[in-house]
C-alpha cells in the first residue's frame, strides 16, 4: 500500500471506546496501530469524514461501518459462535483444509498463513496442532486479529490453540521471508464475488469497502513457492482461475471453493 493510499484510508477511520472503562486500552491500541483516537465513539457524529469506527466494547475490539449500522460489528472471536462449532465438530484431520496442508503420516507442519484476514482457517490449523505464523498487511484487520488472539489466550478452552499462533503485521508480497522457514504457505486472497453485494457475508462486504480486492494477489505465488519447504496451498472460489494462471499439482474441490496445492517436495512419512 502506497503512503498516499494509506493516508487516505486512515483518514476515514478512527478508534474509540463505547464505555469509559475501556478508554486506556483504546488509547494504547490507537497509539500502537497509528489510528486517530476518537475517545467516546459518540464523537463520530461530529466527524463526517469518518466511514468506519474501531471501537473497544466489553474489552474487545470491533469494526463498524458507519453508514450501514444494521450490518453490526465485526470482531475476532475464537471462543464462541461458528469458530467454536467448527473446532468441536469440524472433522479434525479429516477436514479438506487439513488434507490440503498435508496433515498425514503423523506430520504436523509449521504453516505461514500469508493472507490471515480474521484468522479462521489459521485457528482451525492451530487447533490441529500446527504452529501458525499469520501475516496481515492491513492495519485494521491486523489489529482485530491481534485483539482476538490475545483474548483467546485468556480463555482456558482455547488458550493452547491461541498460543500456537504468532502474528506478523506486514506485506506478504514484500516481506514474506519474515516468517522463518515454514513447511507450508497458505494463501486465501480476496476474490471478486459473483453474488450481488447484499448476498455477500457482512465481513467480506465491509472489508471490500475498506481495503478493496487483492488486485496484486497473483504476486503472492512466486515468493510463497520460494519460501515453502513442502507446499503452497491456495484457497480459491470454485469459479476462479488458478492464482497467477499457474496450474497446481493437485486440487481438492469442495461445494463453493477448492484448494489448489503446489508441491515443492513430498511430505515426509514419519516413523514412530
Short mmCIF file of C-alpha atoms in Angstrom, two decimals:
data_model
loop_
_atom_site.label_atom_id
_atom_site.label_comp_id
_atom_site.label_asym_id
_atom_site.label_seq_id
_atom_site.Cartn_x
_atom_site.Cartn_y
_atom_site.Cartn_z
CA UNK A 1 0.00 0.00 0.00
CA UNK A 2 1.47 3.37 -1.01
CA UNK A 3 1.87 6.16 1.54
CA UNK A 4 -0.80 8.26 -0.23
CA UNK A 5 -3.37 5.46 -0.22
CA UNK A 6 -2.51 4.61 3.39
CA UNK A 7 -3.05 8.23 4.44
CA UNK A 8 -6.44 8.48 2.68
CA UNK A 9 -7.51 5.14 4.12
CA UNK A 10 -6.54 6.08 7.68
CA UNK A 11 -8.39 9.40 7.46
CA UNK A 12 -11.70 7.53 7.10
CA UNK A 13 -11.30 5.53 10.30
CA UNK A 14 -10.86 6.29 13.98
CA UNK A 15 -10.61 4.27 17.17
CA UNK A 16 -12.57 4.88 20.34
CA UNK A 17 -14.41 3.26 23.22
CA UNK A 18 -18.07 2.52 23.97
CA UNK A 19 -17.67 2.54 27.75
CA UNK A 20 -15.14 4.68 29.62
CA UNK A 21 -13.81 1.58 31.40
CA UNK A 22 -12.07 0.67 28.13
CA UNK A 23 -10.59 4.12 27.47
CA UNK A 24 -6.98 3.28 28.39
CA UNK A 25 -6.98 0.13 26.26
CA UNK A 26 -8.44 2.10 23.35
CA UNK A 27 -5.70 4.75 23.71
CA UNK A 28 -2.99 2.07 23.67
CA UNK A 29 -4.44 0.43 20.56
CA UNK A 30 -4.74 3.75 18.73
CA UNK A 31 -1.11 4.58 19.51
CA UNK A 32 0.19 1.13 18.57
CA UNK A 33 -1.63 0.94 15.23
CA UNK A 34 -1.39 4.67 14.39
CA UNK A 35 -5.13 5.28 14.24
CA UNK A 36 -6.76 8.59 15.01
CA UNK A 37 -8.04 8.44 18.60
CA UNK A 38 -11.67 9.43 18.92
CA UNK A 39 -12.34 8.94 22.62
CA UNK A 40 -16.04 8.19 23.16
CA UNK A 41 -17.39 6.74 19.89
CA UNK A 42 -20.38 9.10 20.14
CA UNK A 43 -17.98 11.79 18.92
CA UNK A 44 -18.06 10.21 15.46
CA UNK A 45 -21.19 12.25 14.76
CA UNK A 46 -19.03 15.37 14.65
CA UNK A 47 -16.54 13.95 12.14
CA UNK A 48 -18.34 13.44 8.80
CA UNK A 49 -15.19 12.22 7.04
CA UNK A 50 -15.27 9.01 9.07
CA UNK A 51 -16.62 5.91 7.32
CA UNK A 52 -15.54 3.28 9.84
CA UNK A 53 -15.11 3.06 13.58
CA UNK A 54 -12.88 0.70 15.52
CA UNK A 55 -14.46 0.52 18.94
CA UNK A 56 -13.45 -1.20 22.15
CA UNK A 57 -16.66 -2.73 23.51
CA UNK A 58 -16.73 -5.07 26.52
CA UNK A 59 -12.90 -5.26 26.31
CA UNK A 60 -12.98 -6.46 22.68
CA UNK A 61 -12.04 -4.54 19.53
CA UNK A 62 -14.82 -4.26 16.92
CA UNK A 63 -15.14 -2.72 13.46
CA UNK A 64 -18.30 -0.88 12.39
CA UNK A 65 -19.30 0.65 9.06
CA UNK A 66 -20.98 3.90 10.00
CA UNK A 67 -23.41 4.17 7.08
CA UNK A 68 -24.62 0.56 7.45
CA UNK A 69 -25.32 0.11 11.17
CA UNK A 70 -27.58 -2.88 10.51
CA UNK A 71 -24.53 -4.90 9.50
CA UNK A 72 -23.46 -4.86 13.11
CA UNK A 73 -19.89 -5.00 14.40
CA UNK A 74 -17.10 -7.33 13.30
CA UNK A 75 -14.70 -8.78 15.84
CA UNK A 76 -12.40 -11.77 16.01
CA UNK A 77 -13.89 -14.34 18.38
CA UNK A 78 -12.08 -17.67 18.68
CA UNK A 79 -14.07 -18.75 21.74
CA UNK A 80 -17.74 -18.76 20.74
CA UNK A 81 -20.03 -18.91 17.71
CA UNK A 82 -19.18 -20.52 14.38
CA UNK A 83 -15.50 -20.87 15.21
CA UNK A 84 -16.29 -22.85 18.37
CA UNK A 85 -18.70 -25.10 16.48
CA UNK A 86 -16.10 -25.81 13.81
CA UNK A 87 -13.46 -26.55 16.47
CA UNK A 88 -15.71 -29.08 18.18
CA UNK A 89 -17.48 -30.65 15.20
CA UNK A 90 -15.46 -29.71 12.11
CA UNK A 91 -13.97 -33.12 11.45
CA UNK A 92 -10.42 -32.83 12.80
CA UNK A 93 -7.69 -34.03 10.47
CA UNK A 94 -10.35 -35.31 8.08
CA UNK A 95 -11.18 -31.74 7.00
CA UNK A 96 -10.28 -30.70 3.48
CA UNK A 97 -8.00 -27.94 4.75
CA UNK A 98 -6.07 -30.46 6.84
CA UNK A 99 -5.59 -32.69 3.80
CA UNK A 100 -4.53 -29.72 1.71
CA UNK A 101 -1.71 -28.64 4.05
CA UNK A 102 -0.51 -32.24 4.43
CA UNK A 103 -1.62 -33.33 7.88
CA UNK A 104 -0.82 -37.00 7.38
CA UNK A 105 1.72 -39.65 8.33
CA UNK A 106 1.99 -38.02 11.78
CA UNK A 107 3.32 -34.82 10.17
CA UNK A 108 2.19 -31.51 11.69
CA UNK A 109 3.67 -28.61 9.71
CA UNK A 110 4.61 -25.07 10.55
CA UNK A 111 2.20 -23.08 8.39
CA UNK A 112 2.51 -19.48 7.26
CA UNK A 113 -0.95 -18.05 6.62
CA UNK A 114 0.22 -15.19 4.43
CA UNK A 115 -3.26 -13.64 3.97
CA UNK A 116 -4.50 -14.11 7.52
CA UNK A 117 -7.63 -11.92 7.48
CA UNK A 118 -9.77 -12.76 10.52
CA UNK A 119 -7.70 -15.87 11.19
CA UNK A 120 -10.43 -18.51 11.00
CA UNK A 121 -8.58 -21.02 8.83
CA UNK A 122 -5.39 -20.40 10.79
CA UNK A 123 -7.24 -21.15 14.03
CA UNK A 124 -8.51 -24.45 12.60
CA UNK A 125 -4.96 -25.50 11.72
CA UNK A 126 -3.60 -24.31 15.08
CA UNK A 127 -6.30 -26.39 16.75
CA UNK A 128 -4.99 -29.43 14.89
CA UNK A 129 -1.56 -28.88 16.38
CA UNK A 130 0.15 -26.82 13.69
CA UNK A 131 2.39 -23.90 14.55
CA UNK A 132 0.91 -20.89 12.74
CA UNK A 133 2.56 -17.70 11.63
CA UNK A 134 -0.09 -15.25 10.47
CA UNK A 135 0.79 -12.33 8.20
CA UNK A 136 -1.65 -9.48 7.57
CA UNK A 137 -0.82 -6.19 5.87
CA UNK A 138 -3.94 -4.12 6.61
CA UNK A 139 -3.62 -2.36 9.99
CA UNK A 140 -7.37 -2.55 10.74
CA UNK A 141 -7.51 -6.30 10.11
CA UNK A 142 -4.22 -6.95 11.93
CA UNK A 143 -5.45 -5.01 14.96
CA UNK A 144 -8.71 -7.00 15.07
CA UNK A 145 -6.79 -10.26 14.71
CA UNK A 146 -4.24 -9.50 17.41
CA UNK A 147 -7.02 -8.49 19.80
CA UNK A 148 -8.83 -11.77 19.13
CA UNK A 149 -5.69 -13.86 19.64
CA UNK A 150 -4.83 -12.13 22.90
CA UNK A 151 -8.37 -12.58 24.27
CA UNK A 152 -8.29 -16.25 23.26
CA UNK A 153 -5.07 -16.74 25.25
CA UNK A 154 -7.04 -15.79 28.37
CA UNK A 155 -9.68 -18.49 27.82
CA UNK A 156 -8.88 -21.93 29.22
CA UNK A 157 -10.68 -23.74 26.41
CA UNK A 158 -8.64 -22.28 23.58
CA UNK A 159 -5.50 -20.82 25.19
CA UNK A 160 -3.33 -23.71 23.96
CA UNK A 161 -4.54 -23.12 20.39
CA UNK A 162 -4.04 -19.36 20.55
CA UNK A 163 -0.51 -19.88 21.83
CA UNK A 164 0.24 -21.73 18.58
CA UNK A 165 -0.47 -18.51 16.65
CA UNK A 166 2.04 -15.71 16.03
CA UNK A 167 1.04 -12.55 14.15
CA UNK A 168 3.29 -10.51 11.86
CA UNK A 169 1.98 -7.19 10.55
CA UNK A 170 3.46 -6.83 7.09
CA UNK A 171 3.00 -7.30 3.36
CA UNK A 172 3.36 -10.91 2.26
CA UNK A 173 4.38 -9.86 -1.23
CA UNK A 174 7.27 -7.76 0.06
CA UNK A 175 8.06 -9.32 3.45
CA UNK A 176 7.01 -12.98 3.31
CA UNK A 177 10.51 -14.06 4.32
CA UNK A 178 9.96 -12.51 7.76
CA UNK A 179 8.34 -15.85 8.56
CA UNK A 180 11.07 -18.31 9.47
CA UNK A 181 11.21 -21.49 7.37
CA UNK A 182 7.54 -22.51 7.04
CA UNK A 183 6.79 -26.02 5.86
CA UNK A 184 3.62 -24.82 4.14
CA UNK A 185 2.46 -21.42 2.91
CA UNK A 186 -1.32 -20.92 2.88
CA UNK A 187 -2.92 -18.24 0.71
CA UNK A 188 -6.54 -17.09 0.65
CA UNK A 189 -6.61 -13.76 -1.19
CA UNK A 190 -9.89 -11.91 -1.61
CA UNK A 191 -11.50 -12.56 -4.98
CA UNK A 192 -14.36 -10.66 -6.69
CA UNK A 193 -17.71 -12.18 -5.74
CA UNK A 194 -20.26 -13.16 -8.33
CA UNK A 195 -23.16 -12.60 -5.95
CA UNK A 196 -24.84 -9.24 -5.58
CA UNK A 197 -23.42 -7.31 -2.68
CA UNK A 198 -26.38 -7.99 -0.40
CA UNK A 199 -25.72 -11.70 -0.59
CA UNK A 200 -22.05 -11.47 0.35
CA UNK A 201 -21.17 -12.07 4.01
CA UNK A 202 -21.05 -8.88 6.04
CA UNK A 203 -17.33 -9.27 6.80
CA UNK A 204 -16.50 -9.51 3.11
CA UNK A 205 -18.69 -6.54 2.25
CA UNK A 206 -17.11 -4.34 4.88
CA UNK A 207 -13.57 -5.39 4.03
CA UNK A 208 -14.12 -4.84 0.32
CA UNK A 209 -15.38 -1.33 1.09
CA UNK A 210 -12.48 -0.72 3.45
CA UNK A 211 -9.50 -2.22 1.64
CA UNK A 212 -10.75 -3.26 -1.80
CA UNK A 213 -9.89 -6.53 -3.53
CA UNK A 214 -6.46 -8.16 -3.57
CA UNK A 215 -5.63 -6.89 -7.06
CA UNK A 216 -1.97 -7.83 -6.55
CA UNK A 217 -2.75 -11.34 -5.32
CA UNK A 218 -1.01 -13.03 -8.27
CA UNK A 219 2.23 -11.65 -6.87
CA UNK A 220 1.89 -13.87 -3.79
CA UNK A 221 2.52 -17.19 -5.51
CA UNK A 222 6.16 -16.78 -6.52
CA UNK A 223 7.50 -15.76 -3.10
CA UNK A 224 5.33 -18.43 -1.48
CA UNK A 225 6.79 -21.15 -3.69
CA UNK A 226 10.30 -19.87 -2.96
CA UNK A 227 9.71 -19.92 0.81
CA UNK A 228 7.61 -23.06 1.45
CA UNK A 229 9.61 -26.19 2.19
CA UNK A 230 6.95 -28.68 1.13
CA UNK A 231 3.94 -27.00 -0.47
CA UNK A 232 1.83 -23.93 -1.11
CA UNK A 233 -1.95 -24.16 -0.65
CA UNK A 234 -4.22 -21.59 -2.31
CA UNK A 235 -7.91 -21.35 -1.40
CA UNK A 236 -9.97 -20.24 -4.41
CA UNK A 237 -13.65 -19.88 -5.28
CA UNK A 238 -14.68 -22.81 -7.49
CA UNK A 239 -15.21 -20.47 -10.46
CA UNK A 240 -11.85 -18.64 -10.12
CA UNK A 241 -8.80 -19.36 -12.29
CA UNK A 242 -5.62 -20.62 -10.61
CA UNK A 243 -3.56 -17.95 -8.89
CA UNK A 244 -1.17 -16.27 -11.36
CA UNK A 245 -2.52 -18.63 -14.02
CA UNK A 246 -0.24 -21.41 -12.72
CA UNK A 247 -1.67 -24.92 -12.80
CA UNK A 248 -1.48 -26.61 -9.39
CA UNK A 249 -0.02 -30.03 -8.69
CA UNK A 250 -3.47 -31.11 -7.48
CA UNK A 251 -6.78 -29.63 -6.32
CA UNK A 252 -9.19 -30.56 -3.55
CA UNK A 253 -12.67 -29.50 -4.63
CA UNK A 254 -15.50 -28.50 -2.33
CA UNK A 255 -19.01 -27.16 -2.96
CA UNK A 256 -18.11 -23.48 -3.40
CA UNK A 257 -14.34 -23.43 -3.10
CA UNK A 258 -11.28 -25.52 -3.80
CA UNK A 259 -7.74 -25.85 -2.50
CA UNK A 260 -5.06 -25.66 -5.19
CA UNK A 261 -1.92 -27.41 -3.95
CA UNK A 262 1.54 -26.66 -5.36
CA UNK A 263 4.03 -29.31 -4.27
CA UNK A 264 7.71 -28.45 -3.83
CA UNK A 265 8.58 -31.82 -2.30
CA UNK A 266 6.74 -34.73 -0.75
CA UNK A 267 5.50 -34.61 2.85
CA UNK A 268 7.80 -36.84 4.92
CA UNK A 269 6.50 -40.11 6.33
CA UNK A 270 7.44 -40.00 9.98
CA UNK A 271 8.29 -43.28 11.68
CA UNK A 272 7.13 -43.84 15.23
#
